[in-house]
Short mmCIF file of C-alpha atoms in Angstrom, two decimals:
data_model
loop_
_atom_site.label_atom_id
_atom_site.label_comp_id
_atom_site.label_asym_id
_atom_site.label_seq_id
_atom_site.Cartn_x
_atom_site.Cartn_y
_atom_site.Cartn_z
CA UNK Y 1 102.88 93.80 137.45
CA UNK Y 2 105.08 94.91 134.59
CA UNK Y 3 106.88 98.19 135.14
CA UNK Y 4 109.25 100.36 133.20
CA UNK Y 5 110.68 103.81 133.84
CA UNK Y 6 111.17 106.69 131.39
CA UNK Y 7 112.36 110.18 132.18
CA UNK Y 8 109.33 112.20 131.16
CA UNK Y 9 111.04 115.57 130.85
CA UNK Y 10 113.57 114.20 128.38
CA UNK Y 11 110.96 112.80 126.02
CA UNK Y 12 108.26 115.45 125.77
CA UNK Y 13 109.22 118.52 123.78
CA UNK Y 14 111.22 121.02 125.84
CA UNK Y 15 110.56 124.05 123.62
CA UNK Y 16 107.63 125.21 125.74
CA UNK Y 17 108.35 128.23 127.92
CA UNK Y 18 106.55 129.75 130.88
CA UNK Y 19 105.14 128.18 134.01
CA UNK Y 20 101.81 126.62 134.89
CA UNK Y 21 100.93 126.12 138.54
CA UNK Y 22 99.36 122.75 139.27
CA UNK Y 23 96.31 122.59 141.46
CA UNK Y 24 94.69 119.70 143.26
CA UNK Y 25 91.94 117.85 141.45
CA UNK Y 26 88.70 116.54 142.89
CA UNK Y 27 87.98 112.83 142.51
CA UNK Y 28 85.25 113.57 139.97
CA UNK Y 29 85.60 116.30 137.41
CA UNK Y 30 84.13 117.42 134.10
CA UNK Y 31 87.10 119.62 133.22
CA UNK Y 32 88.90 119.38 129.90
CA UNK Y 33 92.58 120.13 129.50
CA UNK Y 34 94.10 121.14 126.18
CA UNK Y 35 96.97 119.13 124.77
CA UNK Y 36 99.32 122.12 124.97
CA UNK Y 37 98.43 122.79 128.62
CA UNK Y 38 98.92 119.13 129.51
CA UNK Y 39 102.32 119.01 127.79
CA UNK Y 40 103.42 122.17 129.54
CA UNK Y 41 102.43 120.74 132.91
CA UNK Y 42 104.41 117.56 132.10
CA UNK Y 43 107.50 119.65 131.44
CA UNK Y 44 106.96 121.48 134.73
CA UNK Y 45 106.40 118.28 136.73
CA UNK Y 46 109.87 118.51 138.29
CA UNK Y 47 108.93 121.77 140.03
CA UNK Y 48 106.61 119.76 142.27
CA UNK Y 49 109.71 118.33 144.00
CA UNK Y 50 108.25 114.86 144.39
CA UNK Y 51 105.22 116.15 146.28
CA UNK Y 52 102.53 114.97 143.85
CA UNK Y 53 101.70 111.81 141.89
CA UNK Y 54 99.84 111.61 138.60
CA UNK Y 55 97.67 108.73 137.45
CA UNK Y 56 97.44 108.92 133.66
CA UNK Y 57 94.93 106.56 132.05
CA UNK Y 58 94.27 106.10 128.33
CA UNK Y 59 90.76 105.26 127.19
CA UNK Y 60 88.37 105.61 124.25
CA UNK Y 61 84.60 105.72 123.95
CA UNK Y 62 84.70 102.81 121.49
CA UNK Y 63 86.82 100.59 123.75
CA UNK Y 64 84.58 98.32 125.86
CA UNK Y 65 87.33 97.39 128.32
CA UNK Y 66 87.87 101.08 129.10
CA UNK Y 67 84.19 101.48 129.89
CA UNK Y 68 84.14 98.38 132.05
CA UNK Y 69 87.06 99.67 134.17
CA UNK Y 70 85.51 103.08 134.85
CA UNK Y 71 83.65 102.11 138.04
CA UNK Y 72 86.78 100.68 139.69
CA UNK Y 73 88.87 103.63 138.53
CA UNK Y 74 86.34 106.06 140.03
CA UNK Y 75 86.31 104.14 143.30
CA UNK Y 76 90.09 104.31 143.48
CA UNK Y 77 90.00 108.08 142.86
CA UNK Y 78 87.46 108.48 145.64
CA UNK Y 79 89.55 106.44 148.10
CA UNK Y 80 92.60 108.60 147.43
CA UNK Y 81 90.77 111.93 147.09
CA UNK Y 82 92.45 113.38 150.21
CA UNK Y 83 95.96 112.61 148.95
CA UNK Y 84 98.28 114.52 146.57
CA UNK Y 85 97.23 112.41 143.60
CA UNK Y 86 96.04 113.81 140.30
CA UNK Y 87 94.05 111.77 137.76
CA UNK Y 88 94.33 112.59 134.05
CA UNK Y 89 92.39 110.78 131.33
CA UNK Y 90 93.69 110.85 127.74
CA UNK Y 91 91.82 109.74 124.64
CA UNK Y 92 92.34 109.92 120.88
CA UNK Y 93 88.63 109.75 120.01
CA UNK Y 94 87.86 111.11 116.56
CA UNK Y 95 84.33 112.10 117.60
CA UNK Y 96 84.90 115.00 120.04
CA UNK Y 97 81.20 115.34 120.89
CA UNK Y 98 80.92 111.65 121.72
CA UNK Y 99 84.11 111.81 123.82
CA UNK Y 100 82.82 114.74 125.87
CA UNK Y 101 79.45 113.07 126.36
CA UNK Y 102 81.11 109.91 127.67
CA UNK Y 103 83.44 111.46 130.25
CA UNK Y 104 80.66 113.67 131.59
CA UNK Y 105 78.14 110.83 131.69
CA UNK Y 106 80.49 108.47 133.53
CA UNK Y 107 81.88 111.29 135.73
CA UNK Y 108 85.45 110.22 135.09
CA UNK Y 109 88.01 111.31 137.70
CA UNK Y 110 90.39 114.22 137.06
CA UNK Y 111 91.09 116.25 133.94
CA UNK Y 112 90.38 114.92 130.46
CA UNK Y 113 92.62 115.46 127.43
CA UNK Y 114 91.52 114.83 123.83
CA UNK Y 115 94.25 114.17 121.27
CA UNK Y 116 92.78 115.44 118.02
CA UNK Y 117 95.84 115.60 115.75
CA UNK Y 118 98.34 112.96 114.61
CA UNK Y 119 101.31 114.99 115.88
CA UNK Y 120 99.76 115.17 119.35
CA UNK Y 121 99.06 111.44 119.40
CA UNK Y 122 102.61 110.61 118.34
CA UNK Y 123 104.05 112.96 120.98
CA UNK Y 124 102.16 111.28 123.81
CA UNK Y 125 102.83 107.79 122.50
CA UNK Y 126 106.56 108.50 122.45
CA UNK Y 127 106.38 109.58 126.09
CA UNK Y 128 104.14 106.82 127.45
CA UNK Y 129 104.63 104.12 124.81
CA UNK Y 130 101.19 102.64 125.31
CA UNK Y 131 100.15 100.04 122.75
CA UNK Y 132 96.66 99.04 123.80
CA UNK Y 133 93.61 100.36 125.64
CA UNK Y 134 93.06 100.89 128.43
CA UNK Y 135 96.54 101.99 129.50
CA UNK Y 136 97.51 102.90 133.07
CA UNK Y 137 100.59 104.87 134.14
CA UNK Y 138 101.95 106.44 137.32
CA UNK Y 139 104.10 109.58 137.00
CA UNK Y 140 106.13 110.05 140.18
CA UNK Y 141 109.55 110.95 141.60
CA UNK Y 142 110.87 113.75 139.36
CA UNK Y 143 109.15 112.68 136.16
CA UNK Y 144 109.59 108.91 135.98
CA UNK Y 145 106.79 107.02 134.26
CA UNK Y 146 105.73 103.60 135.54
CA UNK Y 147 103.40 101.42 133.48
CA UNK Y 148 101.08 98.80 134.96
CA UNK Y 149 98.89 96.30 133.18
CA UNK Y 150 95.91 96.20 135.55
CA UNK Y 151 94.01 98.27 138.09
CA UNK Y 152 95.25 95.90 140.79
CA UNK Y 153 98.83 96.65 139.82
CA UNK Y 154 98.01 100.36 139.69
CA UNK Y 155 96.76 100.33 143.27
CA UNK Y 156 99.82 98.46 144.56
CA UNK Y 157 102.25 100.80 142.82
CA UNK Y 158 100.28 103.84 143.95
CA UNK Y 159 100.54 102.79 147.59
CA UNK Y 160 104.30 102.31 147.20
CA UNK Y 161 104.85 105.70 145.54
CA UNK Y 162 102.76 107.52 148.14
CA UNK Y 163 105.20 106.34 150.81
CA UNK Y 164 108.04 107.85 148.79
CA UNK Y 165 106.53 111.34 148.54
CA UNK Y 166 108.23 114.23 150.29
CA UNK Y 167 105.43 116.53 151.45
CA UNK Y 168 105.65 118.81 154.48
CA UNK Y 169 105.09 116.70 157.59
CA UNK Y 170 106.39 113.47 156.07
CA UNK Y 171 104.78 110.73 153.97
CA UNK Y 172 100.99 110.50 154.17
CA UNK Y 173 99.15 107.65 155.84
CA UNK Y 174 98.02 105.29 153.10
CA UNK Y 175 94.39 104.09 153.13
CA UNK Y 176 93.74 100.35 153.22
CA UNK Y 177 91.90 99.30 150.09
CA UNK Y 178 89.74 96.19 150.34
CA UNK Y 179 91.73 94.49 153.14
CA UNK Y 180 90.13 91.08 152.61
CA UNK Y 181 90.10 88.66 150.94
CA UNK Y 182 92.30 90.11 148.19
CA UNK Y 183 94.21 93.24 149.33
CA UNK Y 184 94.94 95.94 146.83
CA UNK Y 185 92.01 95.34 144.49
CA UNK Y 186 89.51 98.23 144.31
CA UNK Y 187 85.97 97.06 145.03
CA UNK Y 188 83.08 98.08 142.81
CA UNK Y 189 79.94 98.81 144.79
CA UNK Y 190 77.26 96.23 143.94
CA UNK Y 191 74.48 97.34 141.67
CA UNK Y 192 70.98 97.69 143.14
CA UNK Y 193 68.99 94.49 142.90
CA UNK Y 194 67.51 94.38 139.40
CA UNK Y 195 63.82 93.95 138.84
CA UNK Y 196 62.60 90.46 138.10
CA UNK Y 197 59.73 90.20 135.67
CA UNK Y 198 58.46 87.22 133.68
CA UNK Y 199 61.75 85.36 133.76
CA UNK Y 200 63.88 88.37 132.76
CA UNK Y 201 66.23 90.75 134.53
CA UNK Y 202 64.84 94.14 133.54
CA UNK Y 203 65.97 97.73 133.92
CA UNK Y 204 63.94 100.94 133.98
CA UNK Y 205 65.83 103.69 132.17
CA UNK Y 206 66.77 106.69 134.34
CA UNK Y 207 67.73 110.22 133.23
CA UNK Y 208 71.15 110.36 131.56
CA UNK Y 209 71.49 106.59 131.09
CA UNK Y 210 72.65 105.04 127.82
CA UNK Y 211 73.09 101.53 126.47
CA UNK Y 212 76.80 101.84 127.23
CA UNK Y 213 75.90 102.58 130.85
CA UNK Y 214 73.78 99.42 130.99
CA UNK Y 215 76.66 97.43 129.53
CA UNK Y 216 78.95 98.67 132.32
CA UNK Y 217 76.31 97.96 135.00
CA UNK Y 218 75.21 94.50 133.88
CA UNK Y 219 78.04 93.24 131.68
CA UNK Y 220 75.65 92.52 128.79
CA UNK Y 221 76.90 93.76 125.39
CA UNK Y 222 75.03 96.66 123.80
CA UNK Y 223 74.24 94.66 120.65
CA UNK Y 224 72.67 91.91 122.76
CA UNK Y 225 70.48 94.38 124.68
CA UNK Y 226 69.36 95.90 121.37
CA UNK Y 227 68.55 92.48 119.92
CA UNK Y 228 66.56 91.33 122.97
CA UNK Y 229 64.50 94.54 122.98
CA UNK Y 230 64.28 94.83 119.17
CA UNK Y 231 65.89 98.29 119.20
CA UNK Y 232 66.78 99.72 115.78
CA UNK Y 233 69.31 102.21 117.20
CA UNK Y 234 71.00 103.23 120.47
CA UNK Y 235 68.26 105.64 121.54
CA UNK Y 236 66.45 104.85 124.79
CA UNK Y 237 64.02 107.02 126.78
CA UNK Y 238 63.47 107.68 130.48
CA UNK Y 239 60.97 105.25 131.98
CA UNK Y 240 61.49 102.64 129.28
CA UNK Y 241 61.71 99.08 130.70
CA UNK Y 242 64.39 97.02 128.98
CA UNK Y 243 65.01 93.31 129.19
CA UNK Y 244 68.66 92.71 130.07
CA UNK Y 245 69.06 88.93 130.35
CA UNK Y 246 67.05 85.86 131.31
CA UNK Y 247 66.90 84.97 135.00
CA UNK Y 248 68.99 81.90 135.64
#
């Protein structure tokens, strides 16, 4: 796990006045947060007095690795839903409608921030210094930022920082995540057994599903699913039976 620390308050602009009370977030949310509101809350992070931790993750609708990590990220948010942890997703998608559709469809944890202007993107990049997607960061202590390179590293660091919190009543009891055989790695619930038909793994389309959703579930690229089923575009309909891959 690679880790570095930056003092968040000293990097984000300090010209914002006023206060913004932070509230707990549910593990699954469809709430959007404006860039200005997010920046103001960053500046006010010190007022929490080390009683809350933020998980900030960078993603984009066009980034396949981001989509693949969503299920594990959601499981982690669910495991820690009773703890003073806040999840915030940040994206610089140019297609706002597509961005909103994706975070609602995948039920991403926490608030979602869309960076729509170059100045906003540069501001956040100066603070978090992320260079590739997906990017995972823990904001703890009195505004220190810790970067990790994997969800496994995120879970380990999160457990450590939870022990360092100073809430009323002392540090919280930390849940055990996947105790065996590889502690610390969030476990993705197995997909329902796919249908087997004429030598193919098939899938019957359900309401709200997309080709991206099938990619996340089965690990088969969207272009390959389209080619197998001779689809001319990304449109699929409820009840449609799609071939996913040959049965080995």
